[in-house]
Amino acid sequence: MGTGTAYVESLTSYVARLAEAHCVLTGTLMAEGIIPLLGKEYLRKIVNRGGKGFSDCAVSLNGIGSGAADFISVIGKLTQNNDFKYHTLRTWKQVFPTKSLLRKERAWCPQCYEEWKGLSKVIYDPLIWHLCDVEVCKKHFVRLQTKCHHCKKCLPILNRYTKPGYCSFCSGWLGGILTSSSDVKVTNWDIWRANEVGKVIAASISTDPPNKENVFASIRELIKSFTGGNIQSFAKKVGIPKVTLWDWVKEKNMPTITGLLKISYSVEIPLLSIVTGCTEKIVLSLNKEPFTSESNRRKPKNVNVSELKATMERFLNSDQLPTISLSCVAKKVGYDRRLLYKYLPDTCKAISFKYMNQQKLCKKMRVKSLSESVKGTAIKLFEKGIYPSTRQVESHIGSGVLRELDIHQAWHQTVKDLIPNDKSIY
């Protein structure tokens, strides 16, 4: 059903309908009619056992891997139909990685089921419902359901009793009723993803299989067009970590479909154009002004060096304790640290030196105070007839204190003085 459209039927849905047409269970057709022709004994054992192993194997049958290719070949031989490639994502095997691509459980639109049933049309599961990034129905703008409203169970992609439109556990009709998950607002981002994925799926039959070089070239072209080659700015614009985007630009990793959709949505370029390498023509058709780094460069602040120096020296010569770090000074005067170092390097070094010395002094005083406290506590415990172990001492002065080397050494020396023959501290 739906070949060449956004609502092309998934291969697993067709298998379930094929089983129904021959009056056998889906599990029976898989175990007796399809799996033996694959020549893989381990698959036969998994299917015969059923359960989670069966459903986990079925997830990849609509995907891009070799499992889907083998399945397509066998179904093609059994039915004399060579179009099953377009009922999976095999066309896009070079541009979409398997990570976060396909759902592990069924999703469906109850309104689609109800509409098809009312018009006496064939009820099936479109391939688009299997993709993780598609969360809404592009026809009815409602969220896809993932739990049967009768038995409240999540349904596997394929099991012994799978039948499009019906629950494979309780056999309840899945159409019509929307569950509480439908109350979640449908956003423009949700609709964009569904529409763009639908266009890609529809183009499977008419597009030459794209390659990964097209995707990498598209990303580089978009970065150049929208931010003048500035990867960090583009990453911020599209909401993708800079390191991730950098790996895509350098062709170290393939972009996920989620990442490509974020780029597509942010720059308003169709996902299909990005994966087929047609972005350059579209960018030119937008009549977009060429990016110029001069127009986007941050204007430098006018710096009054003498006034800035006087302000910073007040912080430097202040007797107020505690002193503050150069980072805090930079925030108070309203300038970046790099700019302060550029104009007043000696003053900056003096402020940093003063701050570091105070930090060292504070640490020394803290260690001395805690060491005295440890020593006093250990002596008091010993006088009460309690062995001054680290646990006993820390129970009085605070957990984790003795983890610091200097303080631990103070405890060690105290116990050594109190109990010279104690072997446990050596």
XYZ file of C-alpha atoms in Angstrom:
426
model
C 0.000 0.000 0.000
C 1.032 3.622 -0.644
C 4.151 2.911 -2.710
C 5.824 6.183 -3.696
C 3.957 8.260 -1.087
C 4.720 9.516 2.420
C 2.339 6.823 3.707
C 4.052 3.851 2.079
C 3.331 0.652 3.986
C 6.109 -0.786 6.160
C 7.432 -4.237 5.277
C 6.467 -5.687 8.673
C 2.902 -4.447 8.183
C 2.745 -6.169 4.806
C 3.961 -9.447 6.320
C 1.198 -9.274 8.949
C -1.424 -8.630 6.245
C 0.047 -11.429 4.119
C -0.387 -13.848 7.026
C -3.991 -12.724 7.520
C -4.740 -13.179 3.816
C -3.537 -16.793 4.010
C -5.463 -17.449 7.239
C -2.399 -18.151 9.358
C -0.837 -16.367 12.311
C 1.975 -13.918 11.596
C 4.278 -16.056 13.744
C 3.422 -19.158 11.717
C 4.145 -17.437 8.399
C 7.480 -16.177 9.734
C 8.531 -19.504 11.245
C 7.350 -21.838 8.448
C 7.342 -19.730 5.305
C 9.972 -17.006 5.541
C 12.705 -17.813 8.065
C 13.660 -21.198 6.504
C 14.432 -19.418 3.212
C 16.801 -17.024 4.976
C 19.030 -19.969 5.850
C 19.700 -18.697 9.359
C 18.988 -21.329 11.976
C 19.349 -18.940 14.914
C 16.491 -16.826 13.543
C 14.262 -19.890 13.306
C 14.933 -20.686 16.971
C 14.191 -17.099 17.997
C 10.924 -17.017 16.053
C 9.836 -20.399 17.413
C 10.446 -19.224 20.960
C 8.596 -15.985 20.233
C 8.526 -13.360 22.960
C 10.912 -10.433 23.146
C 13.589 -12.042 20.972
C 11.150 -12.239 18.058
C 10.026 -8.619 18.412
C 13.607 -7.320 18.845
C 14.657 -8.971 15.576
C 11.658 -7.485 13.782
C 12.677 -3.876 14.579
C 15.423 -3.882 11.949
C 13.270 -5.350 9.152
C 12.049 -1.898 8.123
C 15.503 -0.379 8.401
C 18.712 0.027 6.436
C 20.832 -2.982 7.418
C 21.626 -6.370 5.932
C 18.772 -7.966 7.883
C 16.283 -5.814 6.006
C 18.024 -6.613 2.688
C 17.773 -10.389 3.279
C 14.134 -10.089 4.292
C 13.330 -8.007 1.180
C 14.945 -10.657 -1.027
C 12.962 -13.543 0.484
C 9.606 -11.740 0.444
C 10.310 -10.712 -3.159
C 10.881 -14.318 -4.210
C 7.769 -15.539 -2.421
C 5.492 -12.872 -3.924
C 7.218 -12.130 -7.265
C 7.296 -8.452 -6.272
C 10.542 -6.461 -6.484
C 9.350 -3.192 -4.926
C 9.748 -4.087 -1.254
C 12.939 -2.050 -1.002
C 10.758 1.060 -1.033
C 8.788 -0.218 1.945
C 11.924 0.029 4.105
C 14.640 2.679 4.536
C 17.191 0.766 2.440
C 17.358 3.583 -0.137
C 18.890 5.802 2.550
C 21.398 3.300 3.948
C 24.358 5.562 3.070
C 23.025 8.707 4.757
C 21.125 7.600 7.883
C 22.917 5.775 10.720
C 20.912 3.193 12.650
C 21.248 5.108 15.938
C 17.871 6.490 17.074
C 16.381 5.745 13.665
C 13.571 3.220 14.277
C 11.173 2.690 17.157
C 11.403 -0.536 19.133
C 7.614 -0.690 19.572
C 4.575 0.053 17.447
C 3.083 3.527 17.109
C -0.119 4.420 15.296
C -2.691 7.125 14.615
C -6.140 6.042 15.881
C -7.832 8.529 13.586
C -6.156 7.061 10.503
C -7.301 3.575 11.507
C -10.844 4.824 12.135
C -10.958 6.725 8.843
C -9.743 3.759 6.793
C -12.192 1.421 8.509
C -15.108 3.799 7.889
C -14.228 4.027 4.185
C -13.651 0.241 3.927
C -10.027 0.817 2.987
C -7.115 -1.503 3.711
C -5.815 -1.008 7.226
C -2.033 -1.040 7.477
C 0.935 0.542 9.318
C 2.825 3.165 7.280
C 6.603 3.150 7.420
C 6.628 6.749 8.691
C 5.087 5.618 11.995
C 8.162 3.489 12.689
C 10.662 6.371 12.813
C 11.644 7.692 16.245
C 11.555 11.309 15.103
C 7.945 11.124 13.911
C 5.721 11.685 16.926
C 2.585 13.084 15.265
C 0.293 12.139 12.397
C 0.920 14.524 9.514
C -2.693 14.128 8.373
C -4.609 14.660 11.606
C -2.034 16.594 13.701
C -2.474 14.316 16.732
C 0.214 12.461 18.634
C 0.871 8.867 17.650
C -0.268 6.365 20.265
C 2.126 3.805 21.719
C -0.124 1.919 24.179
C -3.299 -0.054 23.610
C -6.181 1.795 25.299
C -7.733 -1.561 26.222
C -4.923 -3.465 27.928
C -2.539 -0.502 28.396
C 0.383 -2.440 26.914
C 3.051 -1.308 24.480
C 2.941 -3.414 21.331
C 5.941 -5.025 19.606
C 6.671 -4.273 15.968
C 5.940 -7.892 15.106
C 4.933 -10.962 17.103
C 2.851 -14.113 16.597
C -0.481 -12.273 16.667
C 0.367 -8.950 14.978
C -2.447 -7.531 12.860
C -2.567 -3.888 11.652
C -5.255 -1.934 13.477
C -5.545 -4.403 16.362
C -3.703 -5.073 19.612
C -1.491 -8.155 19.387
C -2.144 -8.932 23.064
C -5.866 -8.390 23.652
C -7.027 -8.158 19.990
C -8.754 -4.836 20.787
C -9.445 -2.306 18.016
C -6.861 0.514 18.167
C -8.801 3.102 16.198
C -10.834 6.071 17.323
C -9.915 6.620 20.975
C -7.035 8.935 21.880
C -5.232 8.302 25.180
C -3.905 10.876 27.632
C -0.661 11.252 25.650
C -2.703 13.052 22.994
C -3.167 15.959 25.383
C 0.489 16.950 24.884
C 0.540 19.966 22.596
C 1.621 19.388 18.990
C 4.337 21.917 18.132
C 5.595 23.324 14.837
C 8.760 21.286 15.380
C 6.692 18.076 15.593
C 4.817 18.901 12.399
C 8.005 19.895 10.558
C 9.676 16.573 11.401
C 6.694 14.522 10.259
C 6.395 16.436 6.981
C 10.112 16.322 6.162
C 10.457 12.616 6.952
C 7.346 11.967 4.847
C 8.920 13.751 1.862
C 12.087 11.685 2.193
C 10.129 8.412 2.356
C 7.996 9.411 -0.642
C 11.133 10.193 -2.654
C 12.622 6.724 -2.091
C 11.159 5.389 -5.331
C 12.178 8.331 -7.517
C 15.568 9.296 -6.063
C 18.903 7.762 -6.925
C 20.418 6.289 -3.760
C 22.290 9.215 -2.165
C 25.745 8.848 -0.624
C 27.212 10.221 2.573
C 29.410 12.714 0.705
C 26.202 14.561 -0.275
C 25.294 15.037 3.384
C 28.739 16.230 4.445
C 28.875 18.638 1.494
C 25.420 20.004 2.370
C 26.396 20.677 5.987
C 29.575 22.500 4.955
C 27.647 24.556 2.399
C 25.027 25.584 4.963
C 27.675 26.560 7.533
C 29.409 28.652 4.893
C 26.169 30.306 3.711
C 24.620 31.095 7.093
C 27.601 31.819 9.344
C 30.513 32.373 6.985
C 32.123 29.079 7.961
C 31.889 29.698 11.706
C 31.074 26.265 13.108
C 30.472 27.509 16.639
C 27.905 30.094 15.505
C 26.130 27.559 13.308
C 26.078 24.994 16.120
C 24.419 27.555 18.381
C 21.920 28.478 15.665
C 20.767 24.896 15.061
C 21.010 23.664 18.665
C 23.692 21.021 18.135
C 26.868 20.688 20.265
C 29.891 22.226 18.550
C 31.989 19.056 18.985
C 29.269 16.949 17.339
C 28.967 19.338 14.407
C 32.741 19.464 14.047
C 32.859 15.649 13.722
C 30.254 15.859 10.953
C 32.186 18.547 9.092
C 35.386 16.498 9.340
C 33.435 13.377 8.217
C 34.361 11.462 11.377
C 30.748 10.464 12.148
C 27.525 10.327 10.145
C 24.880 12.841 11.264
C 21.809 11.307 12.888
C 18.424 11.953 11.316
C 17.552 13.978 14.437
C 20.549 16.225 13.885
C 19.738 16.700 10.210
C 16.146 17.580 11.102
C 17.373 20.222 13.563
C 19.492 21.770 10.821
C 16.624 21.546 8.349
C 14.205 23.225 10.761
C 16.610 25.977 11.839
C 17.651 27.100 8.343
C 14.313 26.207 6.686
C 15.935 23.980 4.082
C 14.116 20.691 3.225
C 15.622 17.553 4.748
C 15.472 15.886 1.322
C 17.691 18.616 -0.140
C 20.251 18.155 2.616
C 20.549 14.373 2.194
C 20.685 14.575 -1.611
C 23.211 17.430 -1.724
C 20.971 20.041 -3.348
C 21.369 22.763 -0.714
C 23.488 25.145 -2.786
C 20.727 25.763 -5.355
C 18.131 26.287 -2.621
C 20.313 28.753 -0.701
C 20.776 30.769 -3.904
C 17.028 30.656 -4.602
C 16.343 32.278 -1.225
C 17.987 35.495 -2.517
C 19.925 35.513 0.715
C 22.603 38.203 1.043
C 26.101 36.726 1.162
C 27.478 36.357 4.666
C 30.123 38.925 5.521
C 32.158 38.569 8.635
C 32.553 42.366 8.968
C 28.822 42.987 9.403
C 28.598 40.316 12.099
C 31.748 41.165 13.993
C 31.278 42.386 17.517
C 32.281 46.034 17.825
C 35.131 46.531 20.290
C 34.507 48.643 23.370
C 36.147 52.008 23.715
C 38.655 51.569 26.523
C 39.807 54.442 28.714
C 43.058 52.836 29.861
C 43.995 55.409 32.521
C 40.544 55.264 34.135
C 40.497 51.461 33.952
C 43.967 51.289 35.547
C 42.886 53.536 38.417
C 39.828 51.376 39.065
C 41.823 48.134 39.052
C 44.511 49.557 41.333
C 41.835 50.380 43.884
C 40.980 46.665 43.964
C 44.697 45.803 44.145
C 45.520 48.207 47.009
C 42.340 47.533 48.988
C 42.916 46.120 52.468
C 39.465 44.560 52.464
C 39.464 40.802 53.014
C 38.933 38.498 51.368
C 40.569 39.749 48.196
C 38.843 38.900 44.931
C 40.102 37.070 41.861
C 40.828 38.663 38.498
C 37.668 37.057 37.079
C 35.566 38.875 39.710
C 37.419 42.134 39.012
C 36.717 41.720 35.280
C 32.976 41.326 35.993
C 32.926 44.374 38.244
C 34.681 46.650 35.717
C 32.685 45.211 32.808
C 35.533 43.971 30.617
C 36.800 40.593 29.480
C 39.908 39.170 31.174
C 41.723 38.975 27.851
C 41.134 42.675 27.255
C 42.400 43.530 30.755
C 45.570 41.517 30.144
C 46.000 43.249 26.803
C 46.046 46.776 28.254
C 47.157 46.216 31.864
C 49.155 42.985 32.092
C 51.226 43.993 35.136
C 48.183 45.074 37.149
C 46.381 41.837 36.227
C 49.356 39.730 37.337
C 49.586 41.647 40.605
C 45.880 41.087 41.360
C 46.180 37.377 40.542
C 49.356 37.050 42.667
C 47.701 38.743 45.658
C 44.630 36.529 45.355
C 46.680 33.315 45.094
C 48.775 34.246 48.130
C 45.655 34.880 50.174
C 44.191 31.524 49.069
C 47.397 29.761 50.144
C 47.337 31.548 53.502
C 43.667 30.647 54.042
C 44.391 27.027 53.228
C 47.350 26.960 55.613
C 45.271 28.432 58.436
C 42.418 26.018 57.732
C 44.740 22.981 57.769
C 46.370 24.176 60.995
C 42.995 24.678 62.689
C 41.650 21.296 61.615
C 44.903 19.535 62.564
C 44.660 20.984 66.062
C 41.037 19.887 66.222
C 41.956 16.354 65.101
C 44.744 16.174 67.652
C 42.489 17.372 70.485
C 39.685 15.020 69.534
C 42.020 12.015 69.306
C 43.439 12.756 72.771
C 39.969 13.097 74.322
C 38.843 9.800 72.785
C 41.985 8.039 74.034
C 41.458 9.381 77.544
C 37.906 7.947 77.486
C 39.277 4.542 76.538
C 38.105 4.755 72.942
C 40.536 3.982 70.156
C 40.922 7.220 68.098
C 40.306 5.665 64.668
C 39.623 7.822 61.620
C 35.939 6.950 61.805
C 35.710 7.931 65.494
C 37.574 11.198 64.945
C 35.515 12.141 61.868
C 32.289 11.426 63.731
C 33.190 14.366 65.997
C 34.701 16.882 63.565
C 33.090 16.061 60.209
C 32.979 13.290 57.598
C 35.791 13.205 55.030
C 38.111 15.635 56.855
C 40.909 13.080 57.216
C 41.023 12.477 53.469
C 43.261 15.545 53.137
C 46.893 14.470 53.327
C 48.157 17.114 55.782
C 45.269 16.573 58.211
C 45.594 12.795 57.942
C 49.287 13.078 58.787
C 48.388 15.092 61.911
C 46.031 12.292 63.006
C 48.684 9.658 62.237
C 51.326 11.413 64.310
C 48.916 11.939 67.217
C 47.955 8.249 67.362
C 51.609 7.281 67.028
C 52.470 9.468 70.039
C 49.548 8.126 72.072
C 50.006 4.448 71.219
C 53.648 3.866 70.175
C 53.197 0.119 69.660
C 50.034 0.355 67.510
C 50.760 -1.623 64.308
C 47.500 -0.690 62.553
C 48.665 2.832 61.660
C 51.791 1.683 59.871
